[in-house]
Amino acid sequence: MIFRKGELFCGPGGLAFAAKSASISNENEEFSIKHAWANDIDYSACKTFAKNICYSDESIITTNEDEVKNGKTVICKDVRELDITKLPPIDAFTFGFPCNDFSIVGEQKGFEGKYGALYTYGVKVLREHKPKWFLAENVGGLQSANGGEAFKKIIQDLASVGEDEFGGYEIVPHLYKFEEYGVPQARHRVIIVGIRKDLGLHYKIPMPTTSNKSEYRSSKWAFEVSCYNEGNVRDALYNNEMTKHPAETVKRLQAIPPGQNAWYEGIPEELRLKVKGAKLSNIYKRLDPNIPAYTVTGSGGGGTHMYHYDEPRALTNRERARLQTFPDDYNFQGSKEDVRKQIGMAVPPFGAKIIIEAILKTFAGIEYPHIQPKWNIDELRDIT
């Protein structure tokens, strides 16, 4: 069985790469996923998606849904202007709806923010195309946005699609800690998997692949060992440009030990930051080589690039991509700043693949080790 997959908010293709890499077979059949169409508003991200997921250049990018039938399967436009009814049929659907207003960093505007209601376009796709399964992704802060009511509302909306037609979707939300699934980065994300109830299948949360913290993959492992790349990251050809720092920044970084940040007490007075109020922990924070990296983000100004454990410099985009588990031949398109943002907003393919393979195993009737989800779905749906 080949699932034709559509995607909104596709970014550079973290979920799509995980999906195309996943394949499960039982005694009778192989289960895999094929790209059908994808949408994002960012042109550089669309170019990256086209090159690495579709093996094509920007010629397959369009702003017109009518051209998808002619092979232009990456639609670059605001989702609010997208005519979902014109998109080809799909069996699977993924969407990492924008997380800006649900992040624990910032004002947590939730539904009141600019991006808060964009998940509803995923709901519209479900209503129009009725895929057999879907996967939705957002930041861990989603669970507490708007006092927890935003999360409950989203769960209710997703679960109720098609209730009168095929019984709706069986929803399984969970807070995945990707460092527990072989990703060399502490990245916690809410992922919601839904399967049509009329199919009679029950997805379960795959058991973490690492049983304790001593087995977590570290940033040093990502740069120097790695199982999804070959050789040291220094040898990677794409997106590996160094950042040129002012001499004062280099001296400051030299005074900060691995694992510490700009507020380390041993920094000479003349190199200290003159900051009043809150002191963010990731400012000029250097990686600890022995543990997973802290969360890769799309930011880069004001000392937030992420900094190497062994050298007084910011990470290259390729090093950031390794922390996100993209292979070295994944060639990100756009300016250095565009690429940094793409990498920071992406879903780690290595961790996402484990989740998607669990979905395929569910369809294949293959049992796998699993754990209980973080939330009781009945409690989440009770928002009265």
Short mmCIF file of C-alpha atoms in Angstrom, two decimals:
data_model
loop_
_atom_site.label_atom_id
_atom_site.label_comp_id
_atom_site.label_asym_id
_atom_site.label_seq_id
_atom_site.Cartn_x
_atom_site.Cartn_y
_atom_site.Cartn_z
CA MET A 1 0.00 0.00 0.00
CA ILE A 2 1.35 3.38 -1.01
CA PHE A 3 -0.04 6.36 0.87
CA ARG A 4 -0.23 9.54 -1.20
CA LYS A 5 0.72 12.30 1.25
CA GLY A 6 -0.11 15.99 1.25
CA GLU A 7 1.47 18.51 3.59
CA LEU A 8 0.81 22.05 4.78
CA PHE A 9 3.54 24.23 6.34
CA CYS A 10 6.08 21.82 4.86
CA GLY A 11 9.16 23.94 5.56
CA PRO A 12 12.39 22.40 4.21
CA GLY A 13 10.97 18.87 4.42
CA GLY A 14 11.83 17.31 7.78
CA LEU A 15 8.56 15.39 8.01
CA ALA A 16 8.55 14.66 4.29
CA PHE A 17 12.08 13.23 4.38
CA ALA A 18 11.11 11.03 7.33
CA ALA A 19 8.03 9.86 5.45
CA LYS A 20 9.82 9.02 2.20
CA SER A 21 12.49 7.14 4.19
CA ALA A 22 9.93 5.01 6.03
CA SER A 23 8.87 1.62 4.68
CA ILE A 24 7.32 -1.34 6.49
CA SER A 25 6.46 -4.80 5.17
CA ASN A 26 4.40 -7.67 6.51
CA GLU A 27 4.08 -11.11 4.95
CA ASN A 28 1.78 -9.87 2.21
CA GLU A 29 2.41 -6.22 1.49
CA GLU A 30 4.79 -3.28 1.67
CA PHE A 31 3.59 -0.02 3.20
CA SER A 32 5.25 3.22 2.08
CA ILE A 33 4.53 6.90 1.46
CA LYS A 34 4.67 8.97 -1.72
CA HIS A 35 4.74 12.75 -1.98
CA ALA A 36 1.60 14.19 -3.62
CA TRP A 37 1.72 17.91 -2.85
CA ALA A 38 3.10 20.34 -0.28
CA ASN A 39 2.56 23.98 0.66
CA ASP A 40 4.57 26.65 2.42
CA ILE A 41 4.72 30.44 2.28
CA ASP A 42 8.53 30.63 2.38
CA TYR A 43 10.10 30.44 -1.09
CA SER A 44 13.55 29.35 0.10
CA ALA A 45 11.99 26.51 2.09
CA CYS A 46 9.99 25.50 -0.98
CA LYS A 47 13.21 25.40 -3.03
CA THR A 48 14.82 23.19 -0.37
CA PHE A 49 11.78 20.89 -0.40
CA ALA A 50 11.78 20.68 -4.19
CA LYS A 51 15.48 19.83 -4.37
CA ASN A 52 15.64 17.24 -1.61
CA ILE A 53 12.17 15.67 -1.56
CA CYS A 54 11.20 15.94 -5.22
CA TYR A 55 14.75 15.82 -6.64
CA SER A 56 13.93 18.84 -8.76
CA ASP A 57 14.66 22.53 -9.02
CA GLU A 58 12.31 25.46 -8.53
CA SER A 59 10.53 24.69 -11.80
CA ILE A 60 8.08 22.50 -9.88
CA ILE A 61 7.16 25.34 -7.50
CA THR A 62 3.93 27.14 -8.31
CA THR A 63 1.49 29.62 -6.82
CA ASN A 64 -1.42 28.11 -8.72
CA GLU A 65 -3.14 24.97 -7.38
CA ASP A 66 -4.42 24.15 -10.88
CA GLU A 67 -0.84 23.39 -11.96
CA VAL A 68 -0.37 20.56 -9.43
CA LYS A 69 -1.89 18.15 -11.93
CA ASN A 70 0.94 19.11 -14.31
CA GLY A 71 3.63 18.07 -11.87
CA LYS A 72 4.13 21.38 -10.04
CA THR A 73 3.61 19.79 -6.63
CA VAL A 74 5.12 22.44 -4.33
CA ILE A 75 2.69 25.34 -3.87
CA CYS A 76 4.33 28.48 -2.50
CA LYS A 77 1.65 30.79 -1.13
CA ASP A 78 -0.06 31.87 2.07
CA VAL A 79 -2.18 28.96 3.31
CA ARG A 80 -5.01 31.42 3.87
CA GLU A 81 -5.16 31.92 0.09
CA LEU A 82 -4.88 28.22 -0.77
CA ASP A 83 -7.86 26.57 -2.48
CA ILE A 84 -7.82 23.20 -0.73
CA THR A 85 -10.61 21.85 -2.95
CA LYS A 86 -8.31 21.94 -5.99
CA LEU A 87 -5.59 19.78 -4.44
CA PRO A 88 -5.34 16.15 -5.64
CA PRO A 89 -6.67 13.30 -3.43
CA ILE A 90 -4.46 12.05 -0.61
CA ASP A 91 -4.40 9.07 1.76
CA ALA A 92 -2.11 10.67 4.37
CA PHE A 93 -1.59 14.19 5.61
CA THR A 94 1.06 15.93 7.72
CA PHE A 95 1.21 19.47 9.00
CA GLY A 96 3.54 21.18 11.43
CA PHE A 97 1.35 24.22 11.88
CA PRO A 98 3.28 27.41 12.80
CA CYS A 99 4.32 27.42 16.42
CA ASN A 100 5.22 31.09 16.98
CA ASP A 101 2.23 31.86 19.17
CA PHE A 102 2.34 28.56 21.04
CA SER A 103 6.02 28.57 22.01
CA ILE A 104 7.09 28.76 25.65
CA VAL A 105 9.43 31.54 24.53
CA GLY A 106 7.54 34.78 24.01
CA GLU A 107 4.10 36.04 24.89
CA GLN A 108 2.15 32.79 24.32
CA LYS A 109 -0.71 34.54 22.55
CA GLY A 110 -2.21 31.26 21.39
CA PHE A 111 -5.48 31.75 19.53
CA GLU A 112 -5.18 35.52 19.85
CA GLY A 113 -1.88 35.65 17.94
CA LYS A 114 -1.24 36.02 14.22
CA TYR A 115 -0.49 32.31 13.79
CA GLY A 116 -2.77 30.86 16.45
CA ALA A 117 -5.62 29.67 14.22
CA LEU A 118 -3.61 28.38 11.26
CA TYR A 119 -4.17 24.80 12.45
CA THR A 120 -7.74 25.20 11.15
CA TYR A 121 -6.44 24.91 7.59
CA GLY A 122 -5.25 21.42 8.48
CA VAL A 123 -8.76 20.69 9.71
CA LYS A 124 -10.10 21.91 6.34
CA VAL A 125 -7.81 19.48 4.50
CA LEU A 126 -9.08 16.62 6.67
CA ARG A 127 -12.68 17.55 5.92
CA GLU A 128 -12.08 17.86 2.19
CA HIS A 129 -9.78 14.89 1.54
CA LYS A 130 -10.57 12.49 4.43
CA PRO A 131 -7.10 10.87 4.51
CA LYS A 132 -6.68 7.52 6.25
CA TRP A 133 -4.24 9.05 8.73
CA PHE A 134 -2.63 12.35 9.66
CA LEU A 135 0.20 13.67 11.79
CA ALA A 136 0.18 17.18 13.29
CA GLU A 137 3.19 18.72 15.05
CA ASN A 138 3.73 21.71 17.30
CA VAL A 139 5.95 22.93 20.12
CA GLY A 140 5.62 21.66 23.68
CA GLY A 141 4.24 25.05 24.71
CA LEU A 142 1.02 24.19 22.88
CA GLN A 143 -0.16 22.20 25.89
CA SER A 144 -0.29 25.31 28.09
CA ALA A 145 -1.30 28.01 25.57
CA ASN A 146 -4.42 29.94 26.63
CA GLY A 147 -4.46 28.13 29.94
CA GLY A 148 -4.55 24.75 28.20
CA GLU A 149 -7.79 25.53 26.37
CA ALA A 150 -6.09 25.97 22.98
CA PHE A 151 -4.79 22.41 23.05
CA LYS A 152 -8.18 21.02 24.05
CA LYS A 153 -9.90 22.97 21.27
CA ILE A 154 -7.43 21.71 18.67
CA ILE A 155 -7.89 18.11 19.82
CA GLN A 156 -11.66 18.44 19.69
CA ASP A 157 -11.61 19.95 16.19
CA LEU A 158 -9.28 17.26 14.81
CA ALA A 159 -11.17 14.36 16.41
CA SER A 160 -14.60 15.52 15.26
CA VAL A 161 -13.79 15.71 11.53
CA GLY A 162 -16.02 13.25 9.68
CA GLU A 163 -17.91 12.01 12.75
CA ASP A 164 -21.16 11.66 10.80
CA GLU A 165 -19.46 10.13 7.77
CA PHE A 166 -16.85 7.67 9.05
CA GLY A 167 -16.91 8.10 12.83
CA GLY A 168 -14.23 10.77 13.04
CA TYR A 169 -10.56 10.25 13.83
CA GLU A 170 -9.07 8.31 16.72
CA ILE A 171 -6.61 10.84 18.12
CA VAL A 172 -3.43 9.98 20.00
CA PRO A 173 -1.54 13.09 21.21
CA HIS A 174 1.78 12.80 23.02
CA LEU A 175 4.72 14.96 24.11
CA TYR A 176 7.70 13.38 22.39
CA LYS A 177 11.14 14.07 23.83
CA PHE A 178 13.30 13.52 20.79
CA GLU A 179 16.49 12.94 22.75
CA GLU A 180 14.78 9.70 23.87
CA TYR A 181 14.50 8.65 20.22
CA GLY A 182 18.11 8.96 19.10
CA VAL A 183 18.17 12.68 18.27
CA PRO A 184 21.27 14.46 19.68
CA GLN A 185 19.19 17.41 20.83
CA ALA A 186 16.76 18.16 23.65
CA ARG A 187 13.71 18.90 21.52
CA HIS A 188 10.22 18.39 22.94
CA ARG A 189 7.27 18.48 20.60
CA VAL A 190 3.56 17.74 20.78
CA ILE A 191 2.68 15.31 18.00
CA ILE A 192 -0.89 14.30 17.30
CA VAL A 193 -1.55 11.17 15.26
CA GLY A 194 -5.03 10.49 13.94
CA ILE A 195 -6.43 7.43 12.15
CA ARG A 196 -9.92 7.17 10.68
CA LYS A 197 -12.15 5.26 13.09
CA ASP A 198 -13.85 3.28 10.34
CA LEU A 199 -10.53 1.53 9.66
CA GLY A 200 -10.57 -0.09 13.10
CA LEU A 201 -6.86 0.53 13.75
CA HIS A 202 -5.26 1.78 16.94
CA TYR A 203 -1.97 3.69 16.89
CA LYS A 204 0.28 3.38 19.93
CA ILE A 205 3.18 5.59 21.07
CA PRO A 206 6.45 3.87 20.06
CA MET A 207 8.69 3.14 23.00
CA PRO A 208 11.76 5.41 23.31
CA THR A 209 14.90 3.89 21.83
CA THR A 210 17.12 5.03 24.71
CA SER A 211 16.27 3.80 28.19
CA ASN A 212 18.33 6.26 30.22
CA LYS A 213 20.19 9.55 29.93
CA SER A 214 23.60 7.86 29.77
CA GLU A 215 22.58 6.50 26.35
CA TYR A 216 21.50 9.82 24.87
CA ARG A 217 23.40 10.89 21.78
CA SER A 218 25.51 13.97 22.35
CA SER A 219 26.42 16.97 20.22
CA LYS A 220 29.96 15.57 19.94
CA TRP A 221 28.50 12.31 18.63
CA ALA A 222 26.52 14.27 16.05
CA PHE A 223 29.57 16.16 14.79
CA GLU A 224 32.21 13.43 14.97
CA VAL A 225 30.47 10.04 14.80
CA SER A 226 26.82 10.00 13.70
CA CYS A 227 24.93 7.05 12.20
CA TYR A 228 23.11 9.05 9.53
CA ASN A 229 26.19 10.76 8.07
CA GLU A 230 29.70 9.67 7.19
CA GLY A 231 32.77 11.21 8.77
CA ASN A 232 33.38 14.46 10.62
CA VAL A 233 31.02 17.34 9.97
CA ARG A 234 34.01 19.44 8.89
CA ASP A 235 34.03 17.46 5.63
CA ALA A 236 30.41 18.20 4.75
CA LEU A 237 30.08 20.07 1.46
CA TYR A 238 26.80 21.96 1.83
CA ASN A 239 25.73 24.78 4.17
CA ASN A 240 28.95 24.61 6.17
CA GLU A 241 30.09 28.26 6.09
CA MET A 242 31.66 29.67 9.25
CA THR A 243 30.40 32.85 10.89
CA LYS A 244 32.90 35.72 11.23
CA HIS A 245 32.81 37.09 14.76
CA PRO A 246 34.13 40.37 16.17
CA ALA A 247 37.29 39.92 18.22
CA GLU A 248 35.43 40.74 21.43
CA THR A 249 32.89 37.97 20.79
CA VAL A 250 35.70 35.45 20.22
CA LYS A 251 37.35 36.48 23.49
CA ARG A 252 34.03 36.19 25.34
CA LEU A 253 33.45 32.71 23.95
CA GLN A 254 36.99 31.69 24.89
CA ALA A 255 36.18 32.64 28.48
CA ILE A 256 33.01 30.52 28.56
CA PRO A 257 33.48 26.79 29.27
CA PRO A 258 31.49 24.14 27.38
CA GLY A 259 27.94 23.96 28.69
CA GLN A 260 28.01 27.49 30.13
CA ASN A 261 26.57 30.77 28.84
CA ALA A 262 27.15 34.53 28.87
CA TRP A 263 26.40 34.72 32.58
CA TYR A 264 29.27 32.45 33.60
CA GLU A 265 30.99 34.04 36.61
CA GLY A 266 34.48 33.46 35.27
CA ILE A 267 34.09 35.87 32.34
CA PRO A 268 36.36 38.93 32.74
CA GLU A 269 34.44 42.07 33.67
CA GLU A 270 35.29 43.87 30.43
CA LEU A 271 33.71 41.02 28.39
CA ARG A 272 30.48 40.74 30.38
CA LEU A 273 27.19 41.72 28.77
CA LYS A 274 25.60 44.83 30.20
CA VAL A 275 22.04 43.52 30.40
CA LYS A 276 19.30 44.42 32.82
CA GLY A 277 16.28 42.24 33.60
CA ALA A 278 15.84 38.66 32.40
CA LYS A 279 18.96 36.80 31.37
CA LEU A 280 18.14 34.13 28.80
CA SER A 281 20.10 30.93 29.34
CA ASN A 282 20.90 30.38 25.65
CA ILE A 283 22.78 33.66 25.13
CA TYR A 284 26.32 32.75 24.00
CA LYS A 285 25.70 29.28 25.36
CA ARG A 286 28.27 26.74 24.30
CA LEU A 287 27.32 23.13 23.76
CA ASP A 288 28.26 20.48 26.27
CA PRO A 289 29.96 17.77 24.18
CA ASN A 290 28.78 14.97 26.47
CA ILE A 291 25.00 15.52 26.35
CA PRO A 292 22.38 16.33 23.70
CA ALA A 293 22.44 19.90 22.41
CA TYR A 294 19.91 22.38 23.65
CA THR A 295 17.01 23.07 21.27
CA VAL A 296 17.92 24.29 17.79
CA THR A 297 15.81 27.33 16.89
CA GLY A 298 15.49 29.60 13.89
CA SER A 299 16.98 32.60 15.70
CA GLY A 300 20.53 33.83 15.42
CA GLY A 301 20.88 37.42 16.59
CA GLY A 302 21.96 38.68 19.97
CA GLY A 303 24.16 35.72 20.81
CA THR A 304 21.62 32.98 20.01
CA HIS A 305 23.37 31.19 17.12
CA MET A 306 24.37 28.18 19.30
CA TYR A 307 28.08 27.84 19.97
CA HIS A 308 30.63 25.07 19.54
CA TYR A 309 31.97 23.19 22.56
CA ASP A 310 35.56 23.06 21.32
CA GLU A 311 35.96 26.24 19.27
CA PRO A 312 35.04 29.89 20.06
CA ARG A 313 32.48 30.28 17.30
CA ALA A 314 28.87 29.84 16.31
CA LEU A 315 27.78 26.57 14.79
CA THR A 316 27.62 26.30 11.04
CA ASN A 317 24.26 25.58 9.49
CA ARG A 318 25.49 22.07 8.68
CA GLU A 319 26.31 21.46 12.33
CA ARG A 320 22.84 22.67 13.26
CA ALA A 321 21.40 20.38 10.58
CA ARG A 322 23.29 17.42 12.08
CA LEU A 323 21.74 18.17 15.47
CA GLN A 324 18.41 18.06 13.64
CA THR A 325 19.45 14.70 12.04
CA PHE A 326 19.43 15.82 8.42
CA PRO A 327 22.00 13.94 6.31
CA ASP A 328 24.96 15.86 4.95
CA ASP A 329 23.72 15.61 1.36
CA TYR A 330 20.51 17.43 2.28
CA ASN A 331 21.21 20.68 0.45
CA PHE A 332 19.33 23.63 1.97
CA GLN A 333 18.55 26.49 -0.42
CA GLY A 334 18.58 30.24 0.20
CA SER A 335 20.79 32.69 2.06
CA LYS A 336 22.71 31.69 5.16
CA GLU A 337 20.02 33.33 7.30
CA ASP A 338 17.23 31.62 5.34
CA VAL A 339 18.87 28.25 5.87
CA ARG A 340 19.34 28.87 9.60
CA LYS A 341 15.62 29.58 9.97
CA GLN A 342 14.61 26.55 7.91
CA ILE A 343 16.74 24.21 10.00
CA GLY A 344 15.51 25.68 13.27
CA MET A 345 11.84 25.29 12.37
CA ALA A 346 12.13 21.75 10.98
CA VAL A 347 11.10 18.44 12.54
CA PRO A 348 14.09 16.08 13.16
CA PRO A 349 13.70 13.42 10.45
CA PHE A 350 15.36 10.66 12.51
CA GLY A 351 12.81 10.98 15.32
CA ALA A 352 9.85 11.60 13.01
CA LYS A 353 10.68 8.46 11.03
CA ILE A 354 10.22 6.32 14.15
CA ILE A 355 6.75 7.77 14.65
CA ILE A 356 5.77 7.39 10.99
CA GLU A 357 7.06 3.82 10.92
CA ALA A 358 4.84 3.10 13.92
CA ILE A 359 1.87 4.39 11.89
CA LEU A 360 2.82 2.12 8.99
CA LYS A 361 3.20 -0.83 11.39
CA THR A 362 -0.30 -0.09 12.65
CA PHE A 363 -1.66 -0.43 9.12
CA ALA A 364 0.48 -3.52 8.49
CA GLY A 365 -0.81 -5.22 11.64
CA ILE A 366 2.66 -5.42 13.15
CA GLU A 367 2.99 -5.14 16.92
CA TYR A 368 5.75 -2.96 18.36
CA PRO A 369 6.92 -1.92 21.85
CA HIS A 370 4.88 1.04 23.04
CA ILE A 371 4.13 3.31 25.99
CA GLN A 372 1.08 5.12 27.30
CA PRO A 373 0.35 8.59 25.84
CA LYS A 374 0.83 11.64 28.03
CA TRP A 375 -2.82 12.68 27.79
CA ASN A 376 -6.18 11.00 28.21
CA ILE A 377 -8.03 11.85 25.02
CA ASP A 378 -11.47 11.79 26.68
CA GLU A 379 -10.36 14.39 29.22
CA LEU A 380 -8.94 16.60 26.48
CA ARG A 381 -12.15 16.47 24.47
CA ASP A 382 -14.20 17.55 27.52
CA ILE A 383 -13.83 21.33 27.21
CA THR A 384 -17.19 22.31 28.63
#
